[in-house]
Amino acid sequence: MSGNMVGEGNPLMGEHLPFEERHSPSLEAYLDYYLRSVEDPERFWDEKARELVWLRYWDRVLDEDNPPFYRWFRGGVTNINLNALDRWAGTSVANRVAYYWEGEPGDTRTISYGELYREVNRFAWALRELVGVREGDTVTIYLPMIPELPVSMLAVTRLGAIHSVVFSGFSAAALADRIVDAGAKVLVTADGFYRRGRVVELKKAADEAVRIAADRGVEVEKVVVVRRAGVEVNWVEGRDHWYHELLAEAPGKAYVKPVPRKADDVLFILYTSGTTGRPKGIMHSVGGYMTYVYHVFRWNWDPRPEDVFWCAADIGWITGHTYIVYGPLMHGVAQVMYEGAPDHPDPGRIWSMVEKYGVTTFYTSPTLLRLLLRYGDRWVEKHDLSSLRLLGTVGEPINPEVWKWYYTRIGRSRAPIVDTWWQTETGAAMISPAPGIALVPLKPGSATLPLPGIVADVVTHEGRQAETGEKGLLVIKRPWPGMLMGIWGDPQRYVRTYWERFSDPEKGVWIYYPADYAVRDRDGYFWLLGRADEVMNVAGHRLGTIEVEDAVVAHPAVSEAAVVGAPHPVKGEVPVAAVVLREGYKPGPELEEDIRNTVRRLIGPIAVPAKVLFVRKLPKTRSGKIMRRILIALLRGQPIGDTSTLEDPAAVEEVRKAVEEYKRAVEGLEL
Ligand code: PRX
């Protein structure tokens, strides 16, 4: 495999990047701001929160009475709509573009802040009056990247209800799991959408999910359907409602007063993968999330009235919640929003849109950059990218080679790269440059330093502070407003997953554990080195190995399976499954495809194993635990380490042979 794989940058070698004079990076100016933020964090956040619109200020900035259930701005009352929409009504921002939306086929819509405000009000009115959504209800939103997605989210939060957005690439079964867990009675979806020139029939999957949920005791009473693709859909009278018909019933000037919400109410749930088969519903708070996202957006992107911001993510993930919906809207920034595949109809799509809309700030994942880099510079050179002034990346470690390509070819060595490390759980970026405060010198491959108010460190497995250059585990040592409130319906899992690893409750020490490897270099810069738990990072998306294993084992031919993340030159990691078949089944390409289809059906395309390796035995300990780390080591070409607990060494040889097969298969893909 080439030297371009993720995580290959050597932190101790990382040199500061010489910037043109006009960026004048200043570590001192940044540290000055940072140090003040952590000296008295409560005062800091108190001041920061006051920059937003509240209906009532808080009694306490941070309630630490019941750690790790921290509650921010207790006593405060607000509604995020007040800051994302209502504050712009009657100002010049109302006439500013909120979204330049482009469909994959090339159709467009331009929506101003004023229009967004009116549409949100009308949909909120319809949801309340016709659909019956009430404060505290959970509404599941299963929509593609169309303007009705942010409209629905804002309408739901306007009513004081909680949204649970499910990525439109998830399957019916995955959607059903999330509907059931959240107990949602209302689902907002679309007839279909465009992806690589084809229509994906979303309503079909939604219908199927509603049926599965009903079998499991959760009855979805109302389904709202946006007409996007114009395809035939199955219709259940009384249950299903067209979005456009609901809107038509709402008074033209409908106004729905934003429902006052407590700062520590739940704003939304977003499911993410963990180390068990069951995805967890991460809960974000009304006041804390709002405050943190508002400021981090400003620190990251230094927004200006003339900006055109484009976060090329999907709103179905946290990046889209924070950087396509709430963050930019709270700053009145104009955005680009795109429905389809980044390389459709050709690999110049993204760059042609940057040129067409005059994008100033572009934020994406290393996976997308690796894909576009592979298509070659001729697609870049065709377009005038001189409007770009800031570039961002998120979701996975960025290899220095890709960083440098992004910096020189896309940003013409003039746009700093804002590498943002964060998670679904953290609400917004935690470790990243902050050109909105003061740009620090950059190093290709490092997310640089913690943002204001964030106290991060690297510790060894035993919890001792790691030395400079010593690989360890990232920890966050103080609560921050954007932190998750917990896991929907499972407080114990919240404590176990994030807090038990390094906390010492007896001593009152609570430490947040993100499960990421990291190292700090001699300048104190953080280098994020990938997940430290059984979670894969596929194309910047989190995927639990056990979740995929459960799906593989659901195939009738499979007796046992081990799924791990294998290095992949574009996607960073891809799931690879080593499978032992039941008696009577023969390995072969058809069965492989059939197993892959089972995963597609149970989770969705992103989880489909790049390769199914048929083996007669899996490496196990004598007590029967599958040793995934052996498979991982073989796939990465690393030493397999201690095998003294291995039950049968022959299993390693089995897997080794199968792994060679995978490696041959991806060789053609090298960068
Ligand atoms: O491993 C880290 C990786 O993505 C994980 C979080 O995934 P998710 O909750 O899906 O959120 C992705 C978008 C925020 C982290 O635990 N990760 C995220 N950003 C970076 C990163 N790894 C390295 N560098 C980053 N900038």
Tab-separated table of C-alpha atoms in Angstrom, residues 384-639:
chain	number	residue	atom	x	y	z
A	384	ASP	CA	-11.628	29.857	-11.024
A	385	LEU	CA	-11.345	29.147	-7.322
A	386	SER	CA	-9.978	32.530	-6.354
A	387	SER	CA	-13.006	33.341	-4.171
A	388	LEU	CA	-11.858	30.798	-1.554
A	389	ARG	CA	-10.369	32.375	1.560
A	390	LEU	CA	-10.731	29.583	4.126
A	391	LEU	CA	-10.729	25.801	3.784
A	392	GLY	CA	-11.796	23.251	6.341
A	393	THR	CA	-11.674	19.535	6.942
A	394	VAL	CA	-13.422	17.239	9.377
A	395	GLY	CA	-14.228	13.658	10.222
A	396	GLU	CA	-10.932	11.831	9.948
A	397	PRO	CA	-7.242	12.433	10.102
A	398	ILE	CA	-6.030	14.196	6.984
A	399	ASN	CA	-2.834	12.861	5.490
A	400	PRO	CA	-0.205	15.554	4.967
A	401	GLU	CA	-0.054	14.883	1.200
A	402	VAL	CA	-3.748	15.571	0.799
A	403	TRP	CA	-3.468	18.572	3.111
A	404	LYS	CA	-0.747	20.023	0.918
A	405	TRP	CA	-2.744	19.413	-2.261
A	406	TYR	CA	-5.764	21.100	-0.711
A	407	TYR	CA	-3.620	23.973	0.426
A	408	THR	CA	-1.662	24.588	-2.773
A	409	ARG	CA	-4.038	23.491	-5.541
A	410	ILE	CA	-7.425	24.404	-4.115
A	411	GLY	CA	-6.486	27.295	-1.854
A	412	ARG	CA	-3.637	28.535	-4.094
A	413	SER	CA	-1.464	28.748	-0.964
A	414	ARG	CA	-3.593	31.632	0.254
A	415	ALA	CA	-6.388	29.992	2.241
A	416	PRO	CA	-5.534	28.582	5.663
A	417	ILE	CA	-6.783	25.080	6.346
A	418	VAL	CA	-8.983	24.691	9.394
A	419	ASP	CA	-8.696	21.045	10.425
A	420	THR	CA	-11.464	20.531	12.971
A	421	TRP	CA	-11.429	17.633	15.395
A	422	TRP	CA	-14.731	16.880	17.060
A	423	GLN	CA	-17.529	14.321	17.433
A	424	THR	CA	-21.291	13.961	17.339
A	425	GLU	CA	-21.096	14.183	21.117
A	426	THR	CA	-19.146	17.430	21.289
A	427	GLY	CA	-21.621	19.560	19.325
A	428	ALA	CA	-19.015	21.529	17.378
A	429	ALA	CA	-15.259	21.615	16.841
A	430	MET	CA	-13.063	21.165	19.915
A	431	ILE	CA	-9.524	21.163	18.555
A	432	SER	CA	-8.918	23.317	15.509
A	433	PRO	CA	-7.431	26.555	14.271
A	434	ALA	CA	-9.542	29.610	15.022
A	435	PRO	CA	-8.887	32.248	12.385
A	436	GLY	CA	-11.871	34.128	13.800
A	437	ILE	CA	-9.732	34.852	16.891
A	438	ALA	CA	-6.141	34.652	15.679
A	439	LEU	CA	-4.690	32.218	13.228
A	440	VAL	CA	-2.021	29.977	14.698
A	441	PRO	CA	0.791	28.702	12.482
A	442	LEU	CA	-0.477	25.587	10.722
A	443	LYS	CA	1.101	22.165	10.373
A	444	PRO	CA	-0.204	19.821	7.692
A	445	GLY	CA	-2.024	16.967	9.418
A	446	SER	CA	-2.464	18.557	12.837
A	447	ALA	CA	-5.746	19.999	14.126
A	448	THR	CA	-3.484	22.389	16.110
A	449	LEU	CA	-4.784	23.508	19.523
A	450	PRO	CA	-7.944	23.252	21.637
A	451	LEU	CA	-10.531	25.975	21.123
A	452	PRO	CA	-11.274	28.457	23.913
A	453	GLY	CA	-12.802	26.873	26.983
A	454	ILE	CA	-11.636	23.400	25.995
A	455	VAL	CA	-9.117	21.678	28.216
A	456	ALA	CA	-7.675	18.756	26.282
A	457	ASP	CA	-4.815	16.438	27.085
A	458	VAL	CA	-3.226	13.168	26.024
A	459	VAL	CA	-2.844	10.383	28.568
A	460	THR	CA	-1.447	6.858	28.535
A	461	HIS	CA	-3.639	3.770	28.964
A	462	GLU	CA	-2.940	4.048	32.698
A	463	GLY	CA	-4.062	7.654	32.797
A	464	ARG	CA	-0.627	9.216	33.205
A	465	GLN	CA	0.007	12.304	31.118
A	466	ALA	CA	1.711	11.228	27.893
A	467	GLU	CA	5.139	12.584	27.062
A	468	THR	CA	5.715	14.877	24.111
A	469	GLY	CA	5.539	12.687	21.025
A	470	GLU	CA	4.144	9.706	22.932
A	471	LYS	CA	0.982	8.259	21.421
A	472	GLY	CA	-1.842	8.123	23.924
A	473	LEU	CA	-5.538	8.738	24.368
A	474	LEU	CA	-7.237	12.070	24.024
A	475	VAL	CA	-9.171	13.320	27.051
A	476	ILE	CA	-11.216	16.427	27.781
A	477	LYS	CA	-10.840	17.572	31.344
A	478	ARG	CA	-13.584	20.139	31.751
A	479	PRO	CA	-17.225	20.292	30.699
A	480	TRP	CA	-18.068	22.582	27.776
A	481	PRO	CA	-21.448	23.965	26.663
A	482	GLY	CA	-21.669	21.948	23.440
A	483	MET	CA	-21.326	18.638	25.246
A	484	LEU	CA	-23.986	15.981	24.908
A	485	MET	CA	-26.556	15.826	27.720
A	486	GLY	CA	-26.575	12.053	27.632
A	487	ILE	CA	-27.848	9.108	25.640
A	488	TRP	CA	-31.572	8.987	24.944
A	489	GLY	CA	-33.135	6.461	27.276
A	490	ASP	CA	-29.829	5.104	28.561
A	491	PRO	CA	-28.117	7.236	31.203
A	492	GLN	CA	-25.935	4.358	32.338
A	493	ARG	CA	-24.487	3.884	28.889
A	494	TYR	CA	-23.595	7.578	28.864
A	495	VAL	CA	-21.619	7.259	32.070
A	496	ARG	CA	-19.965	4.008	31.003
A	497	THR	CA	-19.015	5.065	27.494
A	498	TYR	CA	-17.607	8.496	28.093
A	499	TRP	CA	-16.739	8.899	31.734
A	500	GLU	CA	-15.720	5.648	33.382
A	501	ARG	CA	-12.444	5.170	31.555
A	502	PHE	CA	-10.411	7.882	33.331
A	503	SER	CA	-12.654	9.497	35.940
A	504	ASP	CA	-12.249	9.118	39.672
A	505	PRO	CA	-15.670	9.875	41.132
A	506	GLU	CA	-14.400	9.351	44.696
A	507	LYS	CA	-12.041	12.242	44.203
A	508	GLY	CA	-14.600	14.211	42.228
A	509	VAL	CA	-12.532	13.929	39.066
A	510	TRP	CA	-14.555	13.634	35.873
A	511	ILE	CA	-12.789	13.184	32.547
A	512	TYR	CA	-14.466	12.860	29.183
A	513	TYR	CA	-13.096	10.056	27.030
A	514	PRO	CA	-13.677	10.465	23.278
A	515	ALA	CA	-11.960	7.149	22.377
A	516	ASP	CA	-9.449	8.713	19.991
A	517	TYR	CA	-5.712	8.191	19.832
A	518	ALA	CA	-3.677	11.351	19.856
A	519	VAL	CA	-0.187	12.708	20.335
A	520	ARG	CA	1.072	16.149	21.241
A	521	ASP	CA	4.183	17.503	19.630
A	522	ARG	CA	6.833	19.757	21.132
A	523	ASP	CA	4.765	22.836	20.331
A	524	GLY	CA	1.771	21.414	22.162
A	525	TYR	CA	-0.079	20.752	18.896
A	526	PHE	CA	-2.529	17.862	18.800
A	527	TRP	CA	-2.339	15.182	16.133
A	528	LEU	CA	-5.422	12.983	16.029
A	529	LEU	CA	-4.613	9.422	15.135
A	530	GLY	CA	-7.916	7.597	14.781
A	531	ARG	CA	-10.336	5.648	16.953
A	532	ALA	CA	-9.189	3.722	19.971
A	533	ASP	CA	-12.335	1.583	20.239
A	534	GLU	CA	-14.255	-0.809	18.036
A	535	VAL	CA	-15.612	1.947	15.906
A	536	MET	CA	-14.593	2.335	12.279
A	537	ASN	CA	-14.342	5.615	10.452
A	538	VAL	CA	-15.617	5.005	6.944
A	539	ALA	CA	-15.373	8.016	4.670
A	540	GLY	CA	-15.543	10.232	7.745
A	541	HIS	CA	-18.585	8.428	9.132
A	542	ARG	CA	-18.696	6.467	12.291
A	543	LEU	CA	-19.670	2.853	12.058
A	544	GLY	CA	-19.624	0.278	14.857
A	545	THR	CA	-17.859	-2.966	14.003
A	546	ILE	CA	-20.312	-4.903	16.129
A	547	GLU	CA	-23.241	-3.267	14.369
A	548	VAL	CA	-21.922	-4.479	11.011
A	549	GLU	CA	-21.037	-7.873	12.466
A	550	ASP	CA	-24.606	-8.301	13.667
A	551	ALA	CA	-25.818	-7.547	10.143
A	552	VAL	CA	-23.377	-10.006	8.550
A	553	VAL	CA	-24.331	-12.747	10.974
A	554	ALA	CA	-27.992	-12.156	10.150
A	555	HIS	CA	-27.310	-13.842	6.807
A	556	PRO	CA	-28.428	-17.485	7.058
A	557	ALA	CA	-25.163	-18.825	5.609
A	558	VAL	CA	-22.973	-17.128	8.188
A	559	SER	CA	-22.042	-18.883	11.376
A	560	GLU	CA	-19.510	-16.388	12.709
A	561	ALA	CA	-18.047	-13.103	11.569
A	562	ALA	CA	-15.393	-10.603	12.539
A	563	VAL	CA	-15.674	-7.148	11.034
A	564	VAL	CA	-12.839	-4.651	11.189
A	565	GLY	CA	-11.852	-1.434	9.484
A	566	ALA	CA	-9.292	-2.002	6.745
A	567	PRO	CA	-7.168	0.808	5.364
A	568	HIS	CA	-8.535	2.225	2.148
A	569	PRO	CA	-6.812	4.799	-0.058
A	570	VAL	CA	-9.900	6.967	-0.534
A	571	LYS	CA	-12.305	6.275	2.299
A	572	GLY	CA	-9.692	6.072	5.030
A	573	GLU	CA	-11.220	2.871	6.301
A	574	VAL	CA	-13.723	0.377	4.950
A	575	PRO	CA	-15.393	-2.533	6.709
A	576	VAL	CA	-13.955	-5.923	5.851
A	577	ALA	CA	-15.665	-9.054	7.138
A	578	ALA	CA	-13.965	-12.363	7.850
A	579	VAL	CA	-16.693	-14.953	7.764
A	580	VAL	CA	-17.044	-18.592	8.764
A	581	LEU	CA	-19.876	-20.311	6.911
A	582	ARG	CA	-22.367	-22.779	8.240
A	583	GLU	CA	-22.142	-26.321	7.001
A	584	GLY	CA	-23.522	-26.869	3.550
A	585	TYR	CA	-22.658	-23.388	2.250
A	586	LYS	CA	-19.895	-22.804	-0.281
A	587	PRO	CA	-17.889	-19.589	-0.492
A	588	GLY	CA	-18.094	-17.721	-3.775
A	589	PRO	CA	-18.765	-14.343	-5.359
A	590	GLU	CA	-22.529	-14.833	-5.342
A	591	LEU	CA	-22.654	-15.589	-1.667
A	592	GLU	CA	-20.315	-12.664	-1.022
A	593	GLU	CA	-22.689	-10.352	-2.868
A	594	ASP	CA	-25.625	-11.794	-1.006
A	595	ILE	CA	-23.974	-11.137	2.357
A	596	ARG	CA	-23.126	-7.618	1.283
A	597	ASN	CA	-26.768	-7.124	0.305
A	598	THR	CA	-27.892	-8.218	3.738
A	599	VAL	CA	-25.772	-5.466	5.266
A	600	ARG	CA	-27.110	-2.961	2.742
A	601	ARG	CA	-30.639	-3.913	3.736
A	602	LEU	CA	-30.052	-3.864	7.488
A	603	ILE	CA	-27.920	-0.723	7.743
A	604	GLY	CA	-27.302	0.957	4.389
A	605	PRO	CA	-24.691	1.289	1.639
A	606	ILE	CA	-22.011	2.868	3.855
A	607	ALA	CA	-21.797	-0.244	6.012
A	608	VAL	CA	-21.414	-2.752	3.177
A	609	PRO	CA	-18.123	-4.660	3.584
A	610	ALA	CA	-15.643	-3.846	0.829
A	611	LYS	CA	-14.692	-7.508	0.960
A	612	VAL	CA	-16.014	-10.649	2.556
A	613	LEU	CA	-13.136	-12.967	3.373
A	614	PHE	CA	-14.213	-16.573	3.689
A	615	VAL	CA	-12.186	-18.461	6.289
A	616	ARG	CA	-12.622	-21.792	8.014
A	617	LYS	CA	-11.636	-20.406	11.370
A	618	LEU	CA	-11.398	-17.065	13.081
A	619	PRO	CA	-8.539	-16.259	15.422
A	620	LYS	CA	-9.911	-16.610	18.940
A	621	THR	CA	-8.701	-16.692	22.480
A	622	ARG	CA	-9.028	-19.917	24.422
A	623	SER	CA	-12.059	-18.449	26.097
A	624	GLY	CA	-13.664	-17.954	22.693
A	625	LYS	CA	-13.287	-14.225	22.155
A	626	ILE	CA	-12.641	-13.238	18.557
A	627	MET	CA	-9.258	-11.509	18.281
A	628	ARG	CA	-10.111	-8.726	15.882
A	629	ARG	CA	-6.800	-7.039	16.512
A	630	ILE	CA	-5.019	-9.843	14.634
A	631	LEU	CA	-7.155	-9.211	11.608
A	632	ILE	CA	-6.530	-5.477	11.910
A	633	ALA	CA	-2.764	-5.964	12.190
A	634	LEU	CA	-2.700	-8.205	9.144
A	635	LEU	CA	-4.767	-5.782	7.115
A	636	ARG	CA	-2.473	-2.922	8.067
A	637	GLY	CA	0.658	-4.958	7.481
A	638	GLN	CA	1.693	-4.594	11.110
A	639	PRO	CA	3.168	-7.218	13.456
